[in-house]
Short mmCIF file of C-alpha atoms in Angstrom, two decimals:
data_model
loop_
_atom_site.label_atom_id
_atom_site.label_comp_id
_atom_site.label_asym_id
_atom_site.label_seq_id
_atom_site.Cartn_x
_atom_site.Cartn_y
_atom_site.Cartn_z
CA MET A 1 82.99 42.47 143.17
CA ARG A 2 86.66 41.62 142.77
CA GLY A 3 89.23 43.56 144.72
CA ALA A 4 91.35 46.37 143.36
CA LEU A 5 94.58 45.74 141.49
CA ARG A 6 97.79 47.49 142.60
CA LEU A 7 99.78 48.18 139.42
CA VAL A 8 103.49 49.00 139.66
CA ARG A 9 106.62 49.39 137.57
CA PHE A 10 109.88 48.07 138.94
CA ARG A 11 113.44 47.12 138.13
CA GLY A 12 114.66 43.71 139.27
CA ALA A 13 117.77 42.80 141.22
CA ALA A 14 119.66 42.09 137.99
CA GLY A 15 118.94 45.59 136.69
CA GLY A 16 117.75 45.99 133.12
CA GLY A 17 114.77 47.93 131.88
CA PRO A 18 111.54 48.69 133.72
CA ARG A 19 109.07 45.84 134.17
CA LEU A 20 105.34 45.84 134.82
CA GLY A 21 104.08 44.27 138.00
CA LEU A 22 101.48 44.10 140.74
CA GLU A 23 101.70 44.43 144.48
CA GLU A 24 100.13 41.40 146.15
CA ALA A 25 99.13 43.67 149.02
CA PRO A 26 100.15 47.14 150.26
CA GLY A 27 103.86 46.86 151.01
CA GLY A 28 103.88 43.22 149.88
CA ASP A 29 105.84 41.22 147.33
CA LEU A 30 105.43 41.80 143.61
CA VAL A 31 104.02 39.81 140.70
CA ASP A 32 106.22 40.10 137.59
CA LEU A 33 103.70 40.72 134.80
CA SER A 34 106.44 41.00 132.20
CA THR A 35 107.33 37.36 132.86
CA ALA A 36 103.82 36.06 133.54
CA GLU A 37 102.31 37.68 130.42
CA PRO A 38 105.12 38.37 127.91
CA GLU A 39 102.69 39.83 125.38
CA LEU A 40 102.07 42.83 127.64
CA PRO A 41 104.07 46.01 126.95
CA ARG A 42 106.50 47.25 129.57
CA SER A 43 105.27 50.84 129.40
CA MET A 44 102.39 51.51 131.78
CA ARG A 45 100.91 53.99 129.32
CA GLU A 46 100.86 51.37 126.57
CA PHE A 47 99.44 48.83 129.02
CA LEU A 48 96.57 51.17 129.90
CA GLU A 49 95.79 51.64 126.22
CA ILE A 50 95.04 47.91 125.94
CA GLY A 51 92.05 48.46 128.21
CA PRO A 52 90.11 45.70 129.97
CA ARG A 53 92.07 42.87 128.36
CA GLY A 54 95.30 44.11 129.93
CA LEU A 55 93.68 44.24 133.36
CA ALA A 56 92.24 40.74 132.86
CA LEU A 57 95.71 39.37 132.08
CA ALA A 58 97.12 41.13 135.13
CA ARG A 59 94.45 39.58 137.35
CA ARG A 60 95.14 36.15 135.87
CA ALA A 61 98.81 36.51 136.78
CA LEU A 62 97.91 37.60 140.32
CA GLU A 63 95.60 34.63 140.81
CA SER A 64 98.13 32.15 139.41
CA GLY A 65 100.31 32.37 142.53
CA GLN A 66 103.43 32.35 140.34
CA HIS A 67 106.11 34.76 139.13
CA ARG A 68 106.63 36.37 142.53
CA VAL A 69 109.45 38.85 143.20
CA PRO A 70 110.49 39.64 146.79
CA ARG A 71 109.87 43.32 147.36
CA ALA A 72 113.26 43.78 148.99
CA THR A 73 115.02 42.79 145.76
CA ALA A 74 113.13 45.24 143.52
CA GLN A 75 113.49 48.96 142.88
CA LEU A 76 110.03 50.49 142.63
CA LEU A 77 109.69 53.14 139.92
CA ALA A 78 107.02 55.74 139.24
CA PRO A 79 104.01 53.67 138.12
CA VAL A 80 103.59 55.93 135.08
CA GLY A 81 106.88 57.25 133.77
CA ASP A 82 105.84 58.75 130.45
CA PRO A 83 102.37 60.34 130.67
CA GLU A 84 101.24 62.64 127.90
CA LYS A 85 99.98 65.16 130.44
CA VAL A 86 100.20 65.91 134.14
CA ILE A 87 97.28 68.22 134.93
CA CYS A 88 96.96 69.73 138.39
CA VAL A 89 94.23 71.70 140.18
CA GLY A 90 95.33 74.52 142.44
CA LEU A 91 93.88 75.91 145.68
CA ASN A 92 91.13 73.32 145.72
CA TYR A 93 90.51 73.06 149.45
CA HIS A 94 89.80 75.70 152.05
CA ASP A 95 92.56 74.90 154.55
CA HIS A 96 95.28 75.48 152.00
CA CYS A 97 93.74 78.76 150.87
CA GLN A 98 93.85 79.90 154.48
CA GLU A 99 97.43 78.68 154.83
CA GLN A 100 98.46 80.70 151.78
CA ALA A 101 96.34 83.72 152.83
CA VAL A 102 94.44 83.78 149.53
CA LYS A 103 90.77 83.82 148.64
CA VAL A 104 89.03 80.62 147.60
CA PRO A 105 88.95 80.77 143.78
CA LYS A 106 85.58 80.83 142.05
CA GLU A 107 86.97 78.78 139.14
CA PRO A 108 89.58 75.99 139.27
CA ILE A 109 93.20 77.06 138.93
CA ILE A 110 94.82 74.69 136.45
CA PHE A 111 98.55 74.19 135.99
CA SER A 112 100.78 71.36 134.83
CA LYS A 113 103.99 69.58 135.58
CA PHE A 114 106.33 68.39 132.84
CA PRO A 115 106.77 64.60 132.57
CA SER A 116 110.49 65.20 133.20
CA ALA A 117 109.57 66.16 136.79
CA ILE A 118 108.37 62.59 137.50
CA THR A 119 110.54 60.36 139.65
CA GLY A 120 110.08 57.21 141.69
CA PRO A 121 108.32 57.07 145.07
CA PHE A 122 111.54 56.43 147.00
CA ASP A 123 114.00 58.34 144.79
CA ASP A 124 115.83 61.42 146.01
CA ILE A 125 114.31 64.83 145.35
CA VAL A 126 116.98 67.16 144.03
CA HIS A 127 117.08 70.53 145.80
CA PRO A 128 117.92 73.07 143.06
CA GLN A 129 120.52 75.65 143.99
CA ASP A 130 118.14 78.28 142.56
CA THR A 131 115.62 78.06 145.42
CA ASN A 132 115.68 78.70 149.16
CA GLU A 133 112.00 77.84 149.72
CA LEU A 134 111.51 74.17 148.90
CA ASP A 135 108.08 72.88 149.88
CA TRP A 136 106.10 69.67 149.38
CA GLU A 137 102.54 68.40 149.69
CA VAL A 138 101.14 64.89 149.51
CA GLU A 139 98.42 64.63 146.88
CA LEU A 140 96.04 62.10 145.35
CA ALA A 141 96.53 61.68 141.59
CA ALA A 142 93.85 60.28 139.29
CA VAL A 143 95.25 58.12 136.48
CA ILE A 144 93.19 58.32 133.30
CA GLY A 145 92.76 54.98 131.56
CA LYS A 146 90.20 55.82 128.87
CA ARG A 147 90.36 58.62 126.34
CA GLY A 148 87.50 61.07 125.94
CA ARG A 149 86.37 64.64 125.34
CA HIS A 150 83.33 66.64 126.43
CA ILE A 151 82.72 64.10 129.20
CA GLU A 152 79.62 64.51 131.33
CA GLU A 153 80.27 64.77 135.07
CA ALA A 154 78.18 61.66 135.74
CA ALA A 155 80.46 59.63 133.44
CA ALA A 156 83.79 61.10 134.55
CA LEU A 157 84.89 58.19 136.77
CA GLU A 158 84.41 55.77 133.88
CA HIS A 159 87.57 57.31 132.41
CA VAL A 160 89.60 56.98 135.61
CA LEU A 161 91.57 53.74 135.87
CA GLY A 162 92.62 54.36 139.44
CA PHE A 163 94.60 56.50 141.83
CA THR A 164 98.15 56.87 143.05
CA VAL A 165 100.08 59.01 145.50
CA ALA A 166 101.81 62.14 144.19
CA ASN A 167 104.19 64.48 145.95
CA ASP A 168 103.73 68.04 144.71
CA VAL A 169 107.15 69.63 145.28
CA SER A 170 107.38 73.39 144.83
CA ALA A 171 109.97 76.14 144.87
CA ARG A 172 107.79 78.71 146.62
CA ASP A 173 110.09 81.64 145.86
CA TRP A 174 109.83 80.85 142.13
CA GLN A 175 106.06 80.67 142.47
CA LYS A 176 106.05 84.38 143.34
CA ARG A 177 108.22 85.43 140.38
CA ASN A 178 107.45 86.38 136.78
CA GLY A 179 103.80 87.21 137.36
CA ARG A 180 103.24 84.27 139.70
CA GLN A 181 103.48 81.62 136.99
CA TRP A 182 103.16 78.42 138.98
CA LEU A 183 104.67 76.26 136.27
CA LEU A 184 108.11 77.70 136.96
CA SER A 185 108.02 76.60 140.60
CA LYS A 186 106.42 73.20 140.14
CA THR A 187 108.31 71.47 137.36
CA PHE A 188 111.99 71.24 138.25
CA ASP A 189 113.40 67.75 137.69
CA THR A 190 112.30 65.29 140.44
CA PHE A 191 109.49 67.63 141.60
CA CYS A 192 106.77 65.00 141.01
CA PRO A 193 107.44 61.70 142.81
CA LEU A 194 104.69 59.18 142.05
CA GLY A 195 103.67 55.85 143.50
CA PRO A 196 104.41 53.25 144.45
CA ALA A 197 101.20 51.74 143.03
CA ILE A 198 98.19 52.67 140.95
CA VAL A 199 95.20 51.31 142.86
CA THR A 200 92.31 50.64 140.49
CA ARG A 201 89.15 52.48 141.37
CA GLU A 202 87.48 49.40 142.88
CA GLY A 203 89.64 50.21 145.90
CA VAL A 204 87.86 53.54 146.50
CA PRO A 205 84.82 53.11 148.80
CA GLY A 206 81.66 54.05 146.95
CA GLY A 207 83.61 54.62 143.74
CA THR A 208 83.91 58.37 144.31
CA VAL A 209 86.64 60.70 145.44
CA MET A 210 86.04 64.13 146.89
CA GLY A 211 88.51 66.98 146.92
CA TRP A 212 91.43 65.35 145.15
CA GLY A 213 93.93 67.43 143.25
CA GLN A 214 97.02 69.53 143.72
CA ASP A 215 97.74 73.08 144.68
#
């Protein structure tokens, strides 16, 4: 089986708009997909909608050995900058329930973050003047690459393209206000750093992930 791809978005040394790319290896130099395969869109969301053909073109560029960009000259952006939805699962592991002194929920607690909260993996997080209780948690985010509804559990991973790192930033004092509506505390601008790379699911041992989500 071929290895996982590490999909990124970046801005080059000359500036300009976002470009699609690959990491050669974790922390390594980049492959400029926008140069190697000009037919590809520069939006990651549009790239994912192409499906397997887009991934095949990306792999071809990686294997060509060309169109390399030194990592030090690039600004890495959030790998997905314009998702339709950011869906999060709250209180989904026991240690955090104990930390927050709450009972383990019988049903998943679902909340969302606005796309405007997304920022790059190395960008500054803005501390709003409205909160005195800024908090953060490292999370694993699943990136959906195939549309579907009423999906059986056994087929769920077929819709997951891969995974990336998310930072769930919260204003804890706002989380306790207005009837404990989590959305208010979770979706300030810059409260969802993502990246740097989407690692396709071939990179997950056994093809399964246990206990991922946000709280």
